Amino acid sequence: MRCTVVGAGAWGTALADLLARNGHEVRLWAYEPDVVESINGKHENVRFLGGHALSPSVAAVADIHRAVEGAELVTFATPSQLLRRIIKSAAPSLPRDVPLVVASKGIEKDTLCLMNEVVEQEVPGATVVAISGPSFAVEVVSGQPTAVVVASTQSEAAGIAQRAFSSPYFRSYTHTDVIGVELGGSLKNVMAVATGVAEGLGLGFNARAALVTRGLAEMTRLGTALGAEQSTFAGLAGLGDLVLTCTGSLSRNRAVGVELGKGRTLEDVLKDRETVAEGVATAQSARALAAREGVEMPIVDTVNRVLFEGQSARSAIGALMSRELRAEVDR
Amino acid sequence: MRCTVVGAGAWGTALADLLARNGHEVRLWAYEPDVVESINGKHENVRFLGGHALSPSVAAVADIHRAVEGAELVTFATPSQLLRRIIKSAAPSLPRDVPLVVASKGIEKDTLCLMNEVVEQEVPGATVVAISGPSFAVEVVSGQPTAVVVASTQSEAAGIAQRAFSSPYFRSYTHTDVIGVELGGSLKNVMAVATGVAEGLGLGFNARAALVTRGLAEMTRLGTALGAEQSTFAGLAGLGDLVLTCTGSLSRNRAVGVELGKGRTLEDVLKDRETVAEGVATAQSARALAAREGVEMPIVDTVNRVLFEGQSARSAIGALMSRELRAEVDR
């Protein structure tokens, strides 16, 4: 099958490599000329996934139109806040009636759209599949066992994506709850910032586990308010990805949180980074969505206060941890 | 309040210290004479929680009758397979009408009883409270923020335990689902062995997160079959404790799994250990319970095959990871 991946960050590159190893013909659109060059010249994405040999059949392409035209499966793995702009520019060349897979994870600022909504707005009638789950790119490109979900309201499209991505070490389970799958992948980045902050403050594993638990409860509350299914949050795209991002040593969002917990400012932390920490923008969007839906999200609020309102990490997390004693489940 | 803790392993010692710091009068029953001596002499449990100064007001007691008589709150923190024997010997001196708190985590072999059932059988009419949640003992004794649940069908007893244990750094949330809270704490140890095995085999964070997710689904299936509430498994005693035990560096059960994953035999791994890895016995009990209830628990089965049936870790985990592709949630 002719597959295109739009966006050559770590995750897009790993997915392109996976598709190529599965025998598909793969074009990978990269924004940065040096990334195109290093993938085509050295079969390595030196900038975003250095040290990992890619399948030589992954062809990096600088022109978005040439990248997408004639593709039978198009996967978007751009930073979430750029997806709309990129898809707008690709739209004239995007083939019709092929599944559009969304691998970007975030909530668009201002519009508060999930990524599938962005695609549907820009490509009317599109068949969207969301792919999400616990999947550090470096492990996928290394052939480490990984399990994800591919969600679509159209089961045929989900099946096409499932077959395209699945390999002996990459298991794809189909799902129907696109909203839940997307929200899980997006909101977990905010929770990862929170657990990072706690870690940076010197808090231990007990506190981290409590934060993860309370975090999933918040995510589930917002999700069900937006029409997602509760069970999705107990699955790979909810709990699974949350556990990965909050406890795996490789998470970018958690790393940002750790630095904030040590007392650095957001500006200072972000200036050192090549890559996007999706949790920063998503924190704002999640808070706005929660306000719109009337859902209580104390951890999301706390992260916003530390990120954008100058509250010290110590006082913010202290306030979160010492909320009034009560029953675990309100009845 | 006069409080007694029965069992001076790491967890019992940490709970005794917590109660003492909360101003209660605390007796701690220890089986080993050297533990009694080191707690009373040095205010340290050198054997099971070395390096941590205990409140000088914790009085270690060697005689079980002298330990429990006149107590207003008794907490059991023995190894789960020994609870029945110890409670039998304590029974004649156990005060009536005081909450009996169960901090032991496991399922009794042969009888397949949970710890609250063991207490209720041995002390007819007892008011049982289960305490569980993500709580490494060394962090509790160090004053690291921790959140747990205290569950009882009798809200007054849960409230007494909640007030006794709560401190600014130790949050106790009340709960009513004793079975769910106990099962969470017990079964998570089996899942920790599984994630340890995967880790010992060299699998990465993606696989671990998938195992944790699938593990919670198994735990929830068995729990609801036994009358527990599904939501309990999404809370601190389910997900929270599971995340802690499967990802925190300090977990004993995970450490046993890691050694098995590296190819050592169970016998060889256990002979080096001073402390009890509850997951080993609980794996067998959980499998028997699942069979009795007709519940599918592939991870529990896998752990049993590695622990007791000589299947190699690699082939067992390989089989688990490559189950047939399908939807995440069967409908």
XYZ file of C-alpha atoms in Angstrom:
662
model
C 0.000 0.000 0.000
C 1.231 3.549 -0.688
C 1.444 5.257 2.712
C 2.310 8.824 3.586
C 3.265 10.159 6.971
C 3.025 13.930 7.411
C 5.416 15.160 10.059
C 8.871 13.766 10.712
C 9.240 14.266 14.439
C 10.146 11.210 16.471
C 6.667 9.712 16.360
C 6.010 10.326 12.652
C 9.405 8.901 11.811
C 8.829 5.784 13.888
C 5.425 5.202 12.263
C 6.893 5.693 8.773
C 9.627 3.207 9.579
C 7.089 0.725 10.922
C 4.988 0.975 7.757
C 8.087 0.521 5.602
C 9.169 -2.560 7.538
C 5.666 -3.909 7.047
C 6.331 -3.787 3.311
C 4.489 -0.598 2.415
C 5.786 2.095 0.111
C 6.340 5.062 2.410
C 6.768 8.781 1.874
C 7.526 10.904 4.916
C 6.953 14.651 4.716
C 9.452 16.659 6.737
C 9.396 20.399 7.286
C 13.102 20.786 7.986
C 15.443 20.418 4.985
C 18.139 18.842 7.143
C 15.684 16.144 8.208
C 14.811 15.334 4.588
C 18.480 15.163 3.801
C 19.500 12.980 6.724
C 16.652 10.505 6.168
C 17.308 10.158 2.462
C 21.086 10.302 2.749
C 21.818 8.361 5.922
C 18.499 6.589 6.612
C 18.474 8.265 9.985
C 16.509 11.204 11.397
C 19.470 12.764 13.110
C 17.538 15.699 14.506
C 14.516 13.969 16.044
C 15.350 10.275 16.358
C 19.107 10.120 16.182
C 20.992 6.862 16.533
C 18.279 4.668 15.028
C 18.658 3.165 11.563
C 15.504 3.608 9.499
C 14.294 1.327 6.766
C 16.069 2.482 3.578
C 12.740 2.446 1.776
C 11.380 5.417 3.767
C 11.541 8.318 1.317
C 11.580 11.752 2.900
C 9.856 14.450 0.865
C 9.995 18.226 1.321
C 6.978 19.094 -0.833
C 3.678 18.452 0.919
C 1.774 17.958 -2.341
C 4.226 15.434 -3.703
C 4.133 13.720 -0.318
C 0.404 13.122 -0.147
C -0.746 12.708 -3.738
C -1.748 9.205 -4.679
C -1.427 7.902 -1.141
C -3.770 5.160 0.021
C -3.286 5.895 3.709
C -2.216 9.265 5.114
C -1.055 9.640 8.702
C -0.662 13.020 10.392
C 1.970 13.259 13.096
C 2.567 16.988 13.269
C 2.678 19.066 16.444
C -0.981 19.454 17.350
C -1.034 23.249 17.176
C 0.263 23.124 13.581
C -1.988 20.407 12.216
C -4.657 22.738 10.844
C -2.181 24.904 8.969
C -0.395 21.890 7.466
C -3.553 20.086 6.489
C -4.882 23.249 4.846
C -1.807 23.423 2.679
C -1.977 19.711 1.842
C -5.716 19.658 1.175
C -5.704 20.291 -2.590
C -3.535 17.229 -3.160
C -5.037 14.954 -0.520
C -6.618 11.894 -2.111
C -10.320 11.429 -1.391
C -11.816 8.364 0.224
C -8.661 7.127 1.899
C -8.375 6.822 5.666
C -6.707 9.806 7.307
C -4.925 8.646 10.435
C -4.324 11.120 13.238
C -1.267 10.447 15.359
C -0.896 14.026 16.658
C -1.926 14.383 20.294
C -3.368 17.592 21.587
C -6.267 20.003 21.756
C -6.153 23.036 19.501
C -5.935 26.300 21.367
C -8.726 28.848 20.814
C -10.998 26.419 18.934
C -10.616 23.644 21.562
C -10.895 21.137 18.720
C -9.532 17.627 18.964
C -7.312 16.577 16.079
C -10.002 14.504 14.372
C -12.236 17.571 14.379
C -9.494 19.652 12.807
C -9.179 17.101 10.015
C -12.925 16.822 9.527
C -13.282 20.577 9.320
C -10.492 20.965 6.791
C -11.294 17.852 4.737
C -15.080 17.575 4.674
C -16.245 13.978 4.453
C -12.907 12.622 5.609
C -12.682 9.161 7.142
C -10.601 9.714 10.269
C -8.799 7.105 12.342
C -7.097 8.075 15.619
C -4.044 6.068 16.659
C -2.933 6.312 20.262
C -1.599 4.275 23.159
C 1.591 3.774 25.130
C 4.265 4.078 22.467
C 7.563 5.843 22.939
C 8.902 6.350 19.410
C 12.403 5.134 20.216
C 11.015 1.829 21.412
C 8.857 1.389 18.319
C 11.788 2.076 16.027
C 13.835 -0.407 18.076
C 11.267 -3.150 17.632
C 10.250 -3.265 21.300
C 6.793 -4.781 21.885
C 4.108 -2.100 21.786
C 0.299 -2.110 21.849
C -1.917 0.741 20.641
C -5.498 1.354 19.607
C -6.779 2.560 16.230
C -10.159 4.174 16.594
C -12.696 5.135 13.997
C -16.428 5.406 13.733
C -15.993 3.542 10.443
C -14.888 0.012 11.143
C -13.530 -0.550 7.644
C -11.102 2.331 8.022
C -10.031 1.149 11.466
C -9.372 -2.281 9.973
C -7.232 -0.834 7.175
C -5.124 1.079 9.680
C -4.927 -1.943 11.977
C -3.564 -4.133 9.197
C -1.179 -1.477 7.905
C 0.482 -0.794 11.246
C 0.380 -4.211 12.886
C 3.502 -6.286 13.102
C 4.680 -9.029 15.445
C 5.972 -6.375 17.832
C 3.373 -3.651 17.222
C -0.141 -4.700 18.187
C -3.030 -2.516 17.067
C -6.429 -3.026 18.624
C -9.463 -1.504 16.948
C -11.729 0.860 18.821
C -14.771 2.976 18.026
C -14.447 5.814 20.549
C -12.449 8.419 18.644
C -13.077 11.197 21.160
C -11.982 9.099 24.119
C -8.878 7.839 22.354
C -7.858 11.352 21.336
C -8.563 12.867 24.728
C -6.579 10.171 26.499
C -3.541 10.867 24.364
C -3.873 14.609 24.799
C -4.684 14.958 28.470
C -2.078 12.503 29.656
C 0.571 15.040 28.647
C -0.821 17.510 31.177
C -0.751 14.841 33.876
C 2.831 14.060 32.931
C 3.759 17.678 33.579
C 2.073 17.384 36.986
C 3.912 14.218 37.968
C 7.135 15.766 36.698
C 6.601 18.790 38.926
C 6.032 16.507 41.923
C 9.192 14.611 41.058
C 11.188 17.810 40.671
C 10.029 18.824 44.142
C 11.446 15.588 45.542
C 8.150 13.784 46.109
C 8.250 10.007 45.882
C 6.550 7.106 44.144
C 3.541 7.122 46.491
C 2.662 10.674 45.493
C 3.221 9.912 41.824
C 0.874 6.927 41.931
C -1.772 9.011 43.684
C -1.430 11.737 41.054
C -1.749 9.237 38.212
C -4.896 7.817 39.802
C -6.502 11.175 40.426
C -5.354 12.291 36.983
C -7.127 9.449 35.248
C -10.277 10.282 37.201
C -10.126 13.871 35.931
C -9.485 12.765 32.366
C -12.417 10.372 32.541
C -14.721 13.062 33.921
C -13.921 15.443 31.090
C -14.106 12.653 28.529
C -17.529 11.418 29.515
C -18.788 15.012 29.588
C -17.641 15.303 25.968
C -19.338 12.051 24.938
C -16.425 9.631 25.244
C -16.863 6.228 26.837
C -15.605 5.699 30.366
C -14.035 2.353 29.461
C -11.748 3.985 26.897
C -9.913 5.699 29.742
C -9.265 2.342 31.396
C -7.643 1.122 28.176
C -4.395 1.565 26.276
C -5.148 5.102 25.088
C -6.149 6.207 28.593
C -4.499 4.464 31.502
C -1.849 2.831 29.310
C -0.520 5.994 27.778
C -0.885 7.862 31.078
C 1.238 5.288 32.909
C 3.843 5.380 30.171
C 4.116 9.136 30.089
C 4.081 9.644 33.845
C 6.531 6.874 34.724
C 8.707 6.144 31.687
C 12.037 7.881 31.816
C 11.758 9.162 28.265
C 8.749 11.454 28.431
C 9.294 15.050 27.303
C 6.310 16.438 29.151
C 7.420 14.864 32.372
C 10.914 16.259 31.853
C 9.473 19.773 31.517
C 7.570 19.234 34.762
C 10.690 18.076 36.575
C 12.526 21.278 35.658
C 9.563 23.398 36.787
C 9.496 21.471 40.055
C 13.129 22.365 40.573
C 12.150 26.010 40.388
C 12.957 26.978 36.799
C 10.502 29.123 34.851
C 8.583 27.849 31.843
C 10.330 30.279 29.529
C 13.701 29.124 30.745
C 12.791 25.434 30.396
C 11.357 25.757 26.886
C 14.221 27.731 25.415
C 16.539 24.704 25.651
C 14.192 22.383 23.767
C 14.202 21.313 20.182
C 11.023 19.300 20.500
C 7.479 20.211 21.428
C 6.113 19.427 24.882
C 2.457 19.053 23.934
C 1.325 19.192 27.563
C 2.036 22.912 27.829
C -0.497 24.029 25.214
C -2.888 21.219 26.094
C -2.971 22.355 29.733
C -4.614 25.596 28.632
C -7.005 23.948 26.213
C -8.003 21.327 28.774
C -8.739 23.961 31.375
C -10.895 25.884 28.917
C -12.760 22.720 27.890
C -13.314 21.794 31.537
C -14.696 25.249 32.259
C -16.994 25.056 29.240
C -18.293 21.651 30.342
C -18.463 22.473 34.060
C -16.056 19.679 34.991
C -13.752 19.918 38.024
C -10.095 19.250 37.086
C -7.910 20.214 40.042
C -4.696 18.760 38.600
C -5.167 20.556 35.284
C -5.816 23.764 37.233
C -2.677 23.245 39.271
C -0.539 22.702 36.176
C -1.923 25.888 34.644
C -1.145 27.863 37.776
C 2.450 26.652 37.772
C 2.923 27.062 34.019
C 1.245 30.391 33.414
C 0.334 32.136 36.632
C 3.601 32.141 38.496
C 2.444 30.034 41.428
C 5.377 28.218 42.944
C 5.466 24.493 42.269
C 5.741 23.784 45.973
C 2.681 25.744 47.027
C 0.619 24.503 44.074
C 1.346 20.822 44.642
C 1.039 21.293 48.392
C -2.454 22.688 47.934
C -3.380 19.824 45.625
C -2.131 17.168 48.038
C -3.881 18.548 51.092
C -7.433 18.849 49.834
C -10.059 18.083 52.427
C -10.410 14.501 53.638
C -13.381 12.707 52.206
C -14.599 9.570 50.531
C -12.693 8.442 47.449
C -15.834 8.290 45.343
C -18.456 10.928 45.935
C -21.917 9.440 46.152
C -6.155 6.253 71.284
C -4.476 2.963 72.214
C -3.430 1.368 68.927
C -1.826 -1.981 68.239
C -0.133 -3.097 65.053
C 0.354 -6.840 64.640
C 3.319 -7.610 62.415
C 6.541 -5.618 62.290
C 7.560 -5.983 58.685
C 8.219 -2.802 56.760
C 4.554 -1.914 56.317
C 3.453 -2.701 59.872
C 6.378 -0.730 61.234
C 5.594 2.278 59.035
C 1.934 2.236 60.099
C 2.902 1.964 63.774
C 5.255 4.907 63.377
C 2.554 6.929 61.626
C 0.061 6.275 64.428
C 2.666 7.221 67.030
C 3.484 10.468 65.250
C -0.239 11.185 65.172
C -0.142 11.134 68.968
C -1.532 7.665 69.604
C -0.165 5.199 72.132
C 1.252 2.407 69.969
C 2.225 -1.173 70.629
C 3.816 -3.105 67.772
C 3.877 -6.874 67.930
C 6.965 -8.409 66.346
C 7.640 -12.083 65.860
C 11.424 -11.822 65.735
C 13.179 -11.109 69.084
C 15.867 -9.047 67.323
C 13.178 -6.788 65.870
C 11.620 -6.211 69.301
C 15.038 -5.415 70.635
C 16.090 -3.041 67.886
C 12.823 -1.098 67.949
C 12.821 -0.694 71.732
C 16.548 -0.182 72.016
C 17.417 1.895 68.970
C 14.001 3.080 67.747
C 14.787 1.472 64.424
C 13.607 -1.754 62.775
C 17.035 -2.756 61.580
C 15.872 -5.950 59.931
C 12.891 -4.760 57.906
C 13.096 -0.966 57.676
C 16.684 -0.153 58.460
C 18.014 3.372 58.336
C 14.771 5.041 59.385
C 14.336 6.536 62.829
C 11.021 5.535 64.384
C 9.009 7.519 66.860
C 10.441 6.658 70.292
C 6.919 6.091 71.566
C 6.422 2.954 69.426
C 6.708 0.097 71.915
C 7.596 -3.264 70.406
C 6.064 -6.236 72.191
C 6.922 -9.920 71.810
C 3.814 -11.324 73.488
C 0.770 -11.244 71.222
C -1.676 -11.126 74.132
C 0.045 -8.247 75.849
C 0.188 -6.533 72.448
C -3.512 -6.574 71.698
C -5.273 -6.429 75.058
C -6.988 -3.161 75.790
C -6.358 -1.776 72.305
C -8.947 0.536 70.784
C -7.756 -0.069 67.219
C -5.910 -3.186 66.043
C -4.149 -3.306 62.676
C -2.923 -6.549 61.111
C 0.098 -6.270 58.862
C 1.354 -9.843 58.827
C 2.299 -11.827 55.727
C -1.057 -12.833 54.271
C -0.480 -16.578 54.503
C 0.225 -16.287 58.246
C -2.663 -14.023 59.216
C -5.059 -16.806 60.194
C -2.570 -18.523 62.460
C -1.578 -15.264 64.175
C -5.126 -14.048 64.614
C -6.122 -17.413 66.083
C -3.432 -17.087 68.699
C -4.373 -13.470 69.432
C -8.127 -14.072 69.510
C -8.601 -14.742 73.235
C -7.101 -11.350 74.105
C -8.547 -9.331 71.238
C -10.862 -6.613 72.522
C -14.434 -6.804 71.231
C -16.168 -4.025 69.356
C -13.051 -2.234 68.179
C -12.238 -1.834 64.489
C -9.847 -4.473 63.189
C -7.820 -2.969 60.345
C -6.371 -5.266 57.703
C -3.182 -4.050 56.082
C -2.006 -7.483 54.903
C -2.387 -7.970 51.160
C -3.027 -11.364 49.701
C -5.412 -14.242 49.126
C -5.135 -17.241 51.412
C -4.058 -20.393 49.638
C -6.415 -23.388 49.797
C -9.341 -21.409 51.260
C -9.027 -18.577 48.683
C -10.179 -16.189 51.406
C -9.426 -12.498 51.345
C -7.893 -11.111 54.512
C -11.152 -9.558 55.751
C -12.781 -12.982 55.435
C -9.999 -14.572 57.448
C -10.558 -12.042 60.220
C -14.332 -12.410 60.107
C -14.079 -16.193 60.314
C -11.680 -16.112 63.244
C -13.319 -13.224 65.109
C -17.050 -13.594 64.571
C -18.846 -10.266 64.573
C -15.637 -8.331 63.931
C -15.787 -4.877 62.413
C -13.188 -5.019 59.657
C -11.555 -2.104 57.846
C -9.228 -2.716 54.889
C -6.438 -0.202 54.312
C -4.762 -0.202 50.913
C -3.369 2.070 48.246
C -0.052 3.149 46.776
C 2.183 3.261 49.830
C 5.781 2.128 49.900
C 6.618 1.806 53.594
C 9.943 3.625 53.345
C 8.195 6.655 51.902
C 5.535 6.668 54.608
C 8.151 6.472 57.344
C 10.039 9.295 55.600
C 6.989 11.554 55.603
C 6.545 11.530 51.818
C 3.010 12.436 50.669
C 0.858 9.327 50.395
C -2.831 8.679 49.739
C -4.687 5.472 50.624
C -8.232 4.226 51.111
C -9.785 2.783 54.252
C -12.742 0.606 53.397
C -15.440 -0.817 55.576
C -19.062 -1.725 55.255
C -19.468 0.135 58.543
C -18.885 3.814 57.998
C -18.219 4.546 61.644
C -15.298 2.122 61.701
C -13.918 3.538 58.439
C -14.114 7.010 59.963
C -12.234 5.927 63.094
C -9.446 4.427 60.958
C -9.433 7.472 58.679
C -8.923 9.834 61.604
C -6.339 7.597 63.279
C -4.082 7.274 60.258
C -4.511 10.648 58.573
C -1.802 13.228 58.823
C -0.770 16.159 56.665
C 1.325 13.801 54.535
C -0.833 10.667 54.770
C -4.287 11.109 53.247
C -6.887 8.434 53.935
C -10.037 8.376 51.857
C -12.987 6.326 53.065
C -14.496 3.634 50.895
C -17.207 1.011 51.226
C -16.010 -1.700 48.838
C -13.911 -3.940 51.084
C -13.652 -6.755 48.530
C -12.492 -4.457 45.734
C -9.965 -2.700 47.938
C -8.519 -6.003 49.155
C -8.416 -7.571 45.725
C -6.674 -4.542 44.252
C -3.933 -4.716 46.837
C -3.547 -8.479 46.413
C -3.697 -8.909 42.664
C -1.416 -6.025 41.861
C 1.440 -8.075 43.309
C 0.912 -10.710 40.621
C 0.934 -8.035 37.930
C 4.137 -6.663 39.408
C 5.767 -10.055 38.971
C 4.614 -10.012 35.322
C 6.005 -6.563 34.605
C 9.202 -7.530 36.379
C 9.558 -10.580 34.143
C 9.083 -8.397 31.048
C 11.680 -5.997 32.374
C 14.120 -8.793 33.111
C 13.704 -9.944 29.516
C 14.742 -6.490 28.322
C 11.310 -5.270 27.212
C 10.718 -1.540 27.404
C 8.296 0.994 28.816
C 5.728 0.480 26.035
C 5.337 -3.178 26.926
C 5.179 -2.383 30.626
C 2.401 0.156 30.115
C 0.449 -2.339 28.002
C 0.848 -5.002 30.690
C -0.328 -2.638 33.414
C -3.394 -1.761 31.340
C -4.286 -5.337 30.508
C -3.498 -6.286 34.098
C -5.983 -3.812 35.508
C -8.609 -5.150 33.103
C -8.027 -8.677 34.429
C -8.151 -7.524 38.022
C -11.381 -5.674 37.370
C -12.962 -8.707 35.686
C -12.205 -10.958 38.647
C -13.255 -8.270 41.099
C -16.646 -7.630 39.583
C -17.244 -11.383 39.360
C -16.636 -11.514 43.119
C -19.006 -8.635 43.826
C -16.549 -5.745 43.945
C -17.320 -2.434 42.256
C -15.632 -1.663 38.957
C -14.832 1.901 40.046
C -12.721 0.654 42.951
C -10.196 -0.668 40.450
C -9.885 2.766 38.874
C -9.023 4.208 42.290
C -6.082 4.308 44.678
C -6.386 0.667 45.783
C -6.607 -0.543 42.176
C -4.866 1.496 39.541
C -2.918 3.541 42.102
C -1.316 0.633 43.872
C -0.835 -1.223 40.572
C 1.071 1.705 39.069
C 3.198 2.032 42.178
C 4.105 -1.622 42.359
C 4.738 -2.078 38.647
C 6.786 1.089 38.126
C 8.275 2.129 41.469
C 11.844 1.012 41.877
C 11.263 -0.338 45.344
C 8.748 -3.117 44.747
C 9.728 -6.583 45.983
C 7.359 -8.446 43.724
C 8.660 -6.666 40.682
C 12.212 -7.434 41.758
C 11.370 -11.146 41.918
C 9.934 -10.922 38.399
C 13.047 -9.205 37.081
C 15.243 -12.056 38.332
C 12.908 -14.636 36.783
C 13.013 -12.721 33.511
C 16.776 -12.935 33.586
C 16.445 -16.703 33.678
C 16.836 -17.557 37.349
C 14.518 -20.135 38.930
C 11.955 -19.242 41.580
C 13.719 -21.369 44.165
C 16.986 -19.622 43.465
C 15.397 -16.156 43.608
C 13.520 -16.778 46.855
C 16.423 -18.248 48.783
C 18.183 -14.869 48.853
C 15.217 -13.018 50.330
C 14.512 -12.028 53.881
C 11.105 -10.568 53.038
C 7.948 -12.067 51.587
C 7.014 -11.479 47.949
C 3.254 -11.779 48.322
C 2.725 -12.057 44.565
C 4.106 -15.581 44.449
C 1.443 -17.172 46.658
C -1.230 -14.801 45.373
C -0.567 -15.878 41.776
C -1.758 -19.371 42.646
C -4.749 -18.192 44.656
C -5.768 -15.762 41.934
C -5.639 -18.443 39.275
C -7.784 -20.742 41.407
C -10.291 -17.961 42.078
C -10.441 -17.092 38.381
C -11.073 -20.733 37.500
C -13.797 -20.972 40.123
C -15.491 -17.823 38.780
C -14.940 -18.630 35.102
C -12.942 -15.444 34.510
C -10.182 -15.243 31.880
C -6.903 -13.962 33.353
C -4.139 -14.482 30.793
C -1.491 -12.515 32.698
C -2.149 -14.404 35.919
C -1.922 -17.656 33.936
C 1.362 -16.558 32.407
C 2.861 -15.701 35.790
C 1.842 -19.118 37.128
C 3.429 -20.871 34.184
C 6.709 -19.048 34.741
C 6.664 -19.427 38.528
C 5.523 -23.005 38.907
C 5.442 -24.849 35.608
C 8.914 -24.257 34.285
C 7.867 -22.340 31.165
C 10.641 -20.016 30.110
C 9.969 -16.347 30.727
C 10.685 -15.558 27.101
C 8.212 -18.002 25.611
C 5.533 -17.191 28.193
C 5.697 -13.419 27.699
C 6.043 -13.888 23.959
C 2.814 -15.877 23.876
C 1.078 -13.244 25.981
C 2.211 -10.382 23.757
C 1.205 -11.995 20.495
C -2.379 -12.914 21.184
C -4.664 -12.581 18.216
C -5.453 -9.094 16.902
C -8.876 -7.876 17.835
C -10.847 -5.012 19.263
C -9.674 -3.615 22.587
C -13.076 -4.037 24.184
C -15.090 -7.091 23.227
C -18.650 -6.217 22.459
